Short mmCIF file of C-alpha atoms and ligand atoms in Angstrom, two decimals:
data_model
loop_
_atom_site.label_atom_id
_atom_site.label_comp_id
_atom_site.label_asym_id
_atom_site.label_seq_id
_atom_site.Cartn_x
_atom_site.Cartn_y
_atom_site.Cartn_z
CA UNK G 250 90.82 70.47 91.40
CA UNK G 251 89.49 71.68 94.91
CA UNK G 252 87.01 74.57 95.05
CA UNK G 253 87.55 77.36 97.48
CA UNK G 254 85.99 80.37 99.04
CA UNK G 255 87.91 83.54 99.72
CA UNK G 256 85.93 84.98 102.68
CA UNK G 257 87.57 88.32 102.45
CA UNK G 258 88.68 89.92 99.19
CA UNK G 259 88.60 93.76 98.52
CA UNK G 260 88.13 93.23 94.92
CA UNK G 261 86.90 96.68 94.38
CA UNK G 262 90.16 98.27 95.56
CA UNK G 263 92.03 100.79 93.32
CA UNK G 264 94.81 98.44 93.02
CA UNK G 265 92.59 96.26 90.71
CA UNK G 266 91.18 99.08 88.56
CA UNK G 267 93.26 98.19 85.55
CA UNK G 268 92.51 94.43 85.52
CA UNK G 269 89.81 93.62 87.87
CA UNK G 270 87.77 91.10 85.70
CA UNK G 271 91.09 89.30 84.82
CA UNK G 272 91.96 89.06 88.47
CA UNK G 273 88.65 87.42 89.15
CA UNK G 274 89.00 85.14 86.18
CA UNK G 275 92.42 84.05 87.25
CA UNK G 276 90.99 83.24 90.80
CA UNK G 277 88.28 80.99 89.22
CA UNK G 278 90.81 79.33 87.04
CA UNK G 279 92.83 78.52 90.23
CA UNK G 280 89.80 77.08 91.81
CA UNK G 281 88.41 80.01 93.85
CA UNK G 282 84.64 79.62 93.23
CA UNK G 283 83.51 82.41 95.40
CA UNK G 284 84.73 85.76 96.86
CA UNK G 285 83.20 87.68 99.79
CA UNK G 286 83.75 91.46 99.18
CA UNK G 287 83.53 93.53 102.19
CA UNK G 288 82.90 97.17 102.15
CA UNK G 289 84.93 99.83 103.97
CA UNK G 290 83.04 102.98 103.83
CA UNK G 291 79.76 104.54 102.35
CA UNK G 292 81.57 105.49 99.18
CA UNK G 293 82.28 101.86 98.09
CA UNK G 294 78.83 100.35 99.20
CA UNK G 295 77.50 100.55 95.62
CA UNK G 296 80.71 99.29 94.20
CA UNK G 297 80.95 96.04 96.26
CA UNK G 298 77.27 95.35 95.66
CA UNK G 299 77.58 95.78 91.81
CA UNK G 300 80.81 93.90 91.76
CA UNK G 301 79.35 90.94 93.76
CA UNK G 302 76.50 90.78 91.29
CA UNK G 303 78.79 91.05 88.24
CA UNK G 304 80.94 87.90 89.15
CA UNK G 305 78.47 85.96 90.98
CA UNK G 306 80.13 86.70 94.38
CA UNK G 307 78.81 88.21 97.65
CA UNK G 308 79.38 91.35 99.55
CA UNK G 309 79.08 93.02 103.02
CA UNK G 310 78.15 96.58 103.92
CA UNK G 311 79.69 98.45 106.69
CA UNK G 312 82.23 101.18 107.88
CA UNK G 313 85.79 99.91 108.59
CA UNK G 314 87.42 100.99 111.88
CA UNK G 315 90.31 102.77 109.80
CA UNK G 316 87.49 104.83 108.02
CA UNK G 317 85.82 106.06 111.06
CA UNK G 318 87.77 109.29 111.20
CA UNK G 319 86.67 110.46 107.82
CA UNK G 320 83.06 108.94 108.17
CA UNK G 321 80.17 111.32 109.03
CA UNK G 322 77.97 110.34 112.05
CA UNK G 323 75.12 110.33 109.41
CA UNK G 324 76.87 107.46 107.60
CA UNK G 325 75.49 105.24 110.28
CA UNK G 326 71.81 106.11 109.43
CA UNK G 327 72.67 105.78 105.80
CA UNK G 328 73.99 102.28 106.46
CA UNK G 329 70.75 101.40 108.20
CA UNK G 330 68.82 102.82 105.12
CA UNK G 331 71.19 100.76 102.60
CA UNK G 332 70.47 97.67 104.66
CA UNK G 333 66.71 98.41 104.70
CA UNK G 334 67.11 98.62 100.92
CA UNK G 335 69.24 95.56 100.21
CA UNK G 336 68.93 93.12 103.12
CA UNK G 337 66.64 90.87 100.98
CA UNK G 338 69.53 90.74 98.37
CA UNK G 339 70.71 87.05 98.75
CA UNK G 340 74.25 88.18 97.74
CA UNK G 341 74.39 90.56 100.96
CA UNK G 342 75.84 88.12 103.41
CA UNK G 343 77.12 90.19 106.21
CA UNK G 344 77.66 93.44 107.97
CA UNK G 345 81.35 94.53 107.46
CA UNK G 346 83.99 95.17 107.58
CA UNK G 347 83.63 96.57 111.10
CA UNK G 348 85.67 96.40 114.18
CA UNK G 349 88.52 98.07 116.24
CA UNK G 350 92.07 98.92 115.25
CA UNK G 351 94.38 99.95 118.23
CA UNK G 352 97.53 99.48 116.07
CA UNK G 353 97.15 102.21 113.51
CA UNK G 354 98.07 105.72 114.82
CA UNK G 355 95.87 108.81 115.06
CA UNK G 356 92.41 107.07 115.43
CA UNK G 357 90.19 108.02 118.22
CA UNK G 358 89.32 104.84 120.14
CA UNK G 359 86.08 106.28 121.48
CA UNK G 360 84.77 106.97 117.93
CA UNK G 361 85.88 103.52 116.60
CA UNK G 362 83.81 101.98 119.52
CA UNK G 363 80.86 104.11 118.73
CA UNK G 364 80.83 102.85 115.12
CA UNK G 365 81.57 99.35 116.09
CA UNK G 366 78.67 99.17 118.56
CA UNK G 367 76.12 100.85 116.37
CA UNK G 368 76.97 98.46 113.76
CA UNK G 369 76.72 95.38 116.03
CA UNK G 370 73.13 96.84 116.69
CA UNK G 371 72.53 96.83 112.97
CA UNK G 372 73.60 93.19 112.61
CA UNK G 373 71.14 92.37 115.32
CA UNK G 374 68.29 94.41 113.76
CA UNK G 375 68.83 92.82 110.35
CA UNK G 376 69.89 89.46 111.62
CA UNK G 377 73.12 89.32 109.80
CA UNK G 378 76.48 88.12 110.78
CA UNK G 379 79.53 90.48 111.11
CA UNK G 380 83.03 90.48 109.41
CA UNK G 381 85.39 91.74 112.04
CA UNK G 382 88.63 93.55 111.71
CA UNK G 383 90.79 92.67 114.54
CA UNK G 384 94.18 94.45 115.28
CA UNK G 385 95.38 94.54 118.91
CA UNK G 386 91.71 94.76 119.88
CA UNK G 387 90.36 91.25 120.26
CA UNK G 388 89.46 91.73 123.97
CA UNK G 389 87.52 94.96 123.27
CA UNK G 390 85.72 93.39 120.38
CA UNK G 391 84.65 90.35 122.54
CA UNK G 392 83.31 92.68 125.16
CA UNK G 393 81.11 94.41 122.40
CA UNK G 394 79.88 91.00 121.21
CA UNK G 395 79.03 90.00 124.80
CA UNK G 396 77.08 93.11 125.27
CA UNK G 397 75.28 93.11 121.86
CA UNK G 398 74.89 89.54 120.76
CA UNK G 399 75.00 89.09 116.97
CA UNK G 400 74.48 85.92 114.69
CA UNK G 401 78.26 85.08 114.60
CA UNK G 402 80.43 85.81 111.63
CA UNK G 403 84.33 85.92 110.90
CA UNK G 404 87.21 87.46 112.93
CA UNK G 405 89.13 88.27 109.78
CA UNK G 406 92.95 88.07 109.67
CA UNK G 407 92.85 86.66 113.02
CA UNK G 408 96.21 87.28 115.01
CA UNK G 409 95.38 86.95 118.64
CA UNK G 410 95.94 84.44 121.46
CA UNK G 411 94.53 80.87 121.79
CA UNK G 412 92.31 82.11 124.61
CA UNK G 413 90.94 85.02 122.39
CA UNK G 414 90.41 82.54 119.55
CA UNK G 415 88.56 80.17 121.69
CA UNK G 416 86.46 83.17 122.96
CA UNK G 417 85.45 84.07 119.55
CA UNK G 418 84.64 80.33 118.65
CA UNK G 419 82.40 80.32 121.81
CA UNK G 420 80.50 83.15 120.48
CA UNK G 421 79.88 81.39 117.23
CA UNK G 422 82.59 82.96 115.21
CA UNK G 423 85.06 81.41 112.57
CA UNK G 424 88.59 82.67 112.30
CA UNK G 425 89.98 83.97 109.05
CA UNK G 426 93.62 82.83 107.96
CA UNK G 427 95.44 84.25 105.11
CA UNK G 428 98.75 85.32 103.73
CA UNK G 429 100.25 86.01 107.17
CA UNK G 430 100.29 82.22 107.96
CA UNK G 431 102.87 81.71 105.13
CA UNK G 432 105.71 83.48 107.01
CA UNK G 433 107.94 80.82 108.82
CA UNK G 434 108.37 83.60 111.57
CA UNK G 435 104.68 83.79 112.38
CA UNK G 436 105.04 81.13 114.97
CA UNK G 437 102.00 81.73 117.15
CA UNK G 438 99.69 82.26 114.21
CA UNK G 439 101.01 78.95 112.50
CA UNK G 440 100.39 77.18 115.75
CA UNK G 441 96.80 78.37 115.76
CA UNK G 442 96.28 77.33 112.27
CA UNK G 443 97.63 73.94 112.98
CA UNK G 444 95.90 73.36 116.37
CA UNK G 445 92.48 75.07 116.32
CA UNK G 446 89.44 72.74 115.65
CA UNK G 447 89.06 72.33 111.99
CA UNK G 448 85.43 73.43 112.32
CA UNK G 449 86.86 77.07 113.37
CA UNK G 450 88.74 77.95 110.29
CA UNK G 451 87.85 79.84 107.01
CA UNK G 452 90.43 81.07 104.48
CA UNK G 453 90.84 84.54 102.90
CA UNK G 454 93.43 86.58 101.08
CA UNK G 455 92.45 90.19 102.25
CA UNK G 456 93.71 91.01 98.70
CA UNK G 457 95.24 93.45 97.56
CA UNK G 458 96.67 93.46 101.13
CA UNK G 459 98.63 90.98 103.23
CA UNK G 460 100.79 89.52 100.45
CA UNK G 461 101.94 85.85 101.20
CA UNK G 462 105.70 85.55 101.49
CA UNK G 463 106.07 84.76 97.78
CA UNK G 464 104.69 88.15 96.90
CA UNK G 465 106.26 90.18 99.68
CA UNK G 466 108.75 92.99 98.80
CA UNK G 467 111.20 93.55 101.77
CA UNK G 468 111.53 97.05 103.14
CA UNK G 469 115.06 97.72 101.48
CA UNK G 470 113.69 96.79 98.12
CA UNK G 471 110.63 99.05 98.63
CA UNK G 472 112.94 101.82 99.68
CA UNK G 473 114.83 101.25 96.36
CA UNK G 474 111.46 101.76 94.55
CA UNK G 475 110.17 98.32 94.01
CA UNK G 476 106.38 98.24 94.88
CA UNK G 477 104.90 95.82 97.49
CA UNK G 478 103.65 92.78 95.77
CA UNK G 479 100.00 92.83 95.09
CA UNK G 480 97.95 89.96 96.75
CA UNK G 481 95.12 88.46 94.73
CA UNK G 482 92.35 85.93 95.24
CA UNK G 483 94.14 83.57 92.97
CA UNK G 484 96.77 83.07 95.75
CA UNK G 485 94.17 81.41 98.08
CA UNK G 486 94.76 77.74 97.02
CA UNK G 487 98.55 78.25 97.63
CA UNK G 488 97.84 79.89 101.06
CA UNK G 489 95.63 76.86 101.76
CA UNK G 490 98.46 74.50 100.91
CA UNK G 491 100.51 76.12 103.69
CA UNK G 492 97.57 75.62 106.18
CA UNK G 493 97.10 72.04 104.92
CA UNK G 494 100.73 71.26 105.44
CA UNK G 495 100.64 72.80 108.95
CA UNK G 496 97.71 70.56 109.97
CA UNK G 497 98.92 67.52 108.04
CA UNK G 498 95.58 67.44 106.04
CA UNK G 499 95.05 66.67 102.33
CA UNK G 500 94.27 69.78 100.40
CA UNK G 501 90.83 68.59 99.31
CA UNK G 502 89.79 67.89 102.80
CA UNK G 503 90.75 71.44 103.86
CA UNK G 504 88.78 72.94 100.71
CA UNK G 505 85.69 70.84 101.91
CA UNK G 506 85.92 71.86 105.63
CA UNK G 507 86.68 75.53 105.12
CA UNK G 508 84.09 76.02 102.50
CA UNK G 509 81.49 74.32 104.84
CA UNK G 510 82.68 76.54 107.70
CA UNK G 511 82.29 79.71 105.52
CA UNK G 512 78.68 78.69 105.04
CA UNK G 513 78.04 78.33 108.59
CA UNK G 514 79.62 81.67 109.45
CA UNK G 515 77.80 83.43 106.58
CA UNK G 516 74.59 81.25 106.07
CA UNK G 517 73.46 83.13 102.99
CA UNK G 518 76.63 81.79 101.15
CA UNK G 519 75.06 78.30 101.12
CA UNK G 520 72.62 79.43 98.53
CA UNK G 521 75.30 80.81 96.44
CA UNK G 522 78.20 78.45 96.27
ZN1 ZN X 615 89.58 93.84 104.91
#
């Protein structure tokens, strides 16, 4: 059985409160050897760190763009303190999840940008890669990376153009592919997954979010009270099968290359997997 790295899994999310350890065991049984657990706000920094230690996984610390509205300005200095305290922890592999979201309503773009740039500065200062949230924001994110160079990382749930993908790759980034690639209608994304250099790809679930098509509940069924399917790290090998199929690659070869790529993007992983 191939061995996989889920490079983006919110294992601390409330959706897993009832069965978190079982979810992690099922992932391990499916061949997911390692999960990277990104933080989203100050309130979950301790949780992601403790969880990563409990299951032999890794974590990132940061403030997600969707949480910038409720974050306090002081959270940035508290993040600096947390990094000071934990940056020698081998399981701390990145600053994240950080970025910009110009799709979600009601978020102040200037405030997002302030948090994004401040966290890029922290990535420089602590010499850590970043895990980026990219939604309608690739060009602005790239501009930030050109102004404030960081040691690479992952553009997670990537869904931009080929030119934007190439620009991230040129800056030392890998691109994260997950459940979105399993939908037949995701033509541009599937073309990227098929045609980008193999060295640029990493795999992720973003669980509990971005369910692959086999877990997706259509809008009319949700309106009738059926919940959205919960994504889980155990789905990673089946998502990988889709990517391997698009590329015409044996599954084992994709497992090898994407795991190696994850270790290039997040070098501390190499000591953990
Ligand atoms: Zn995420």
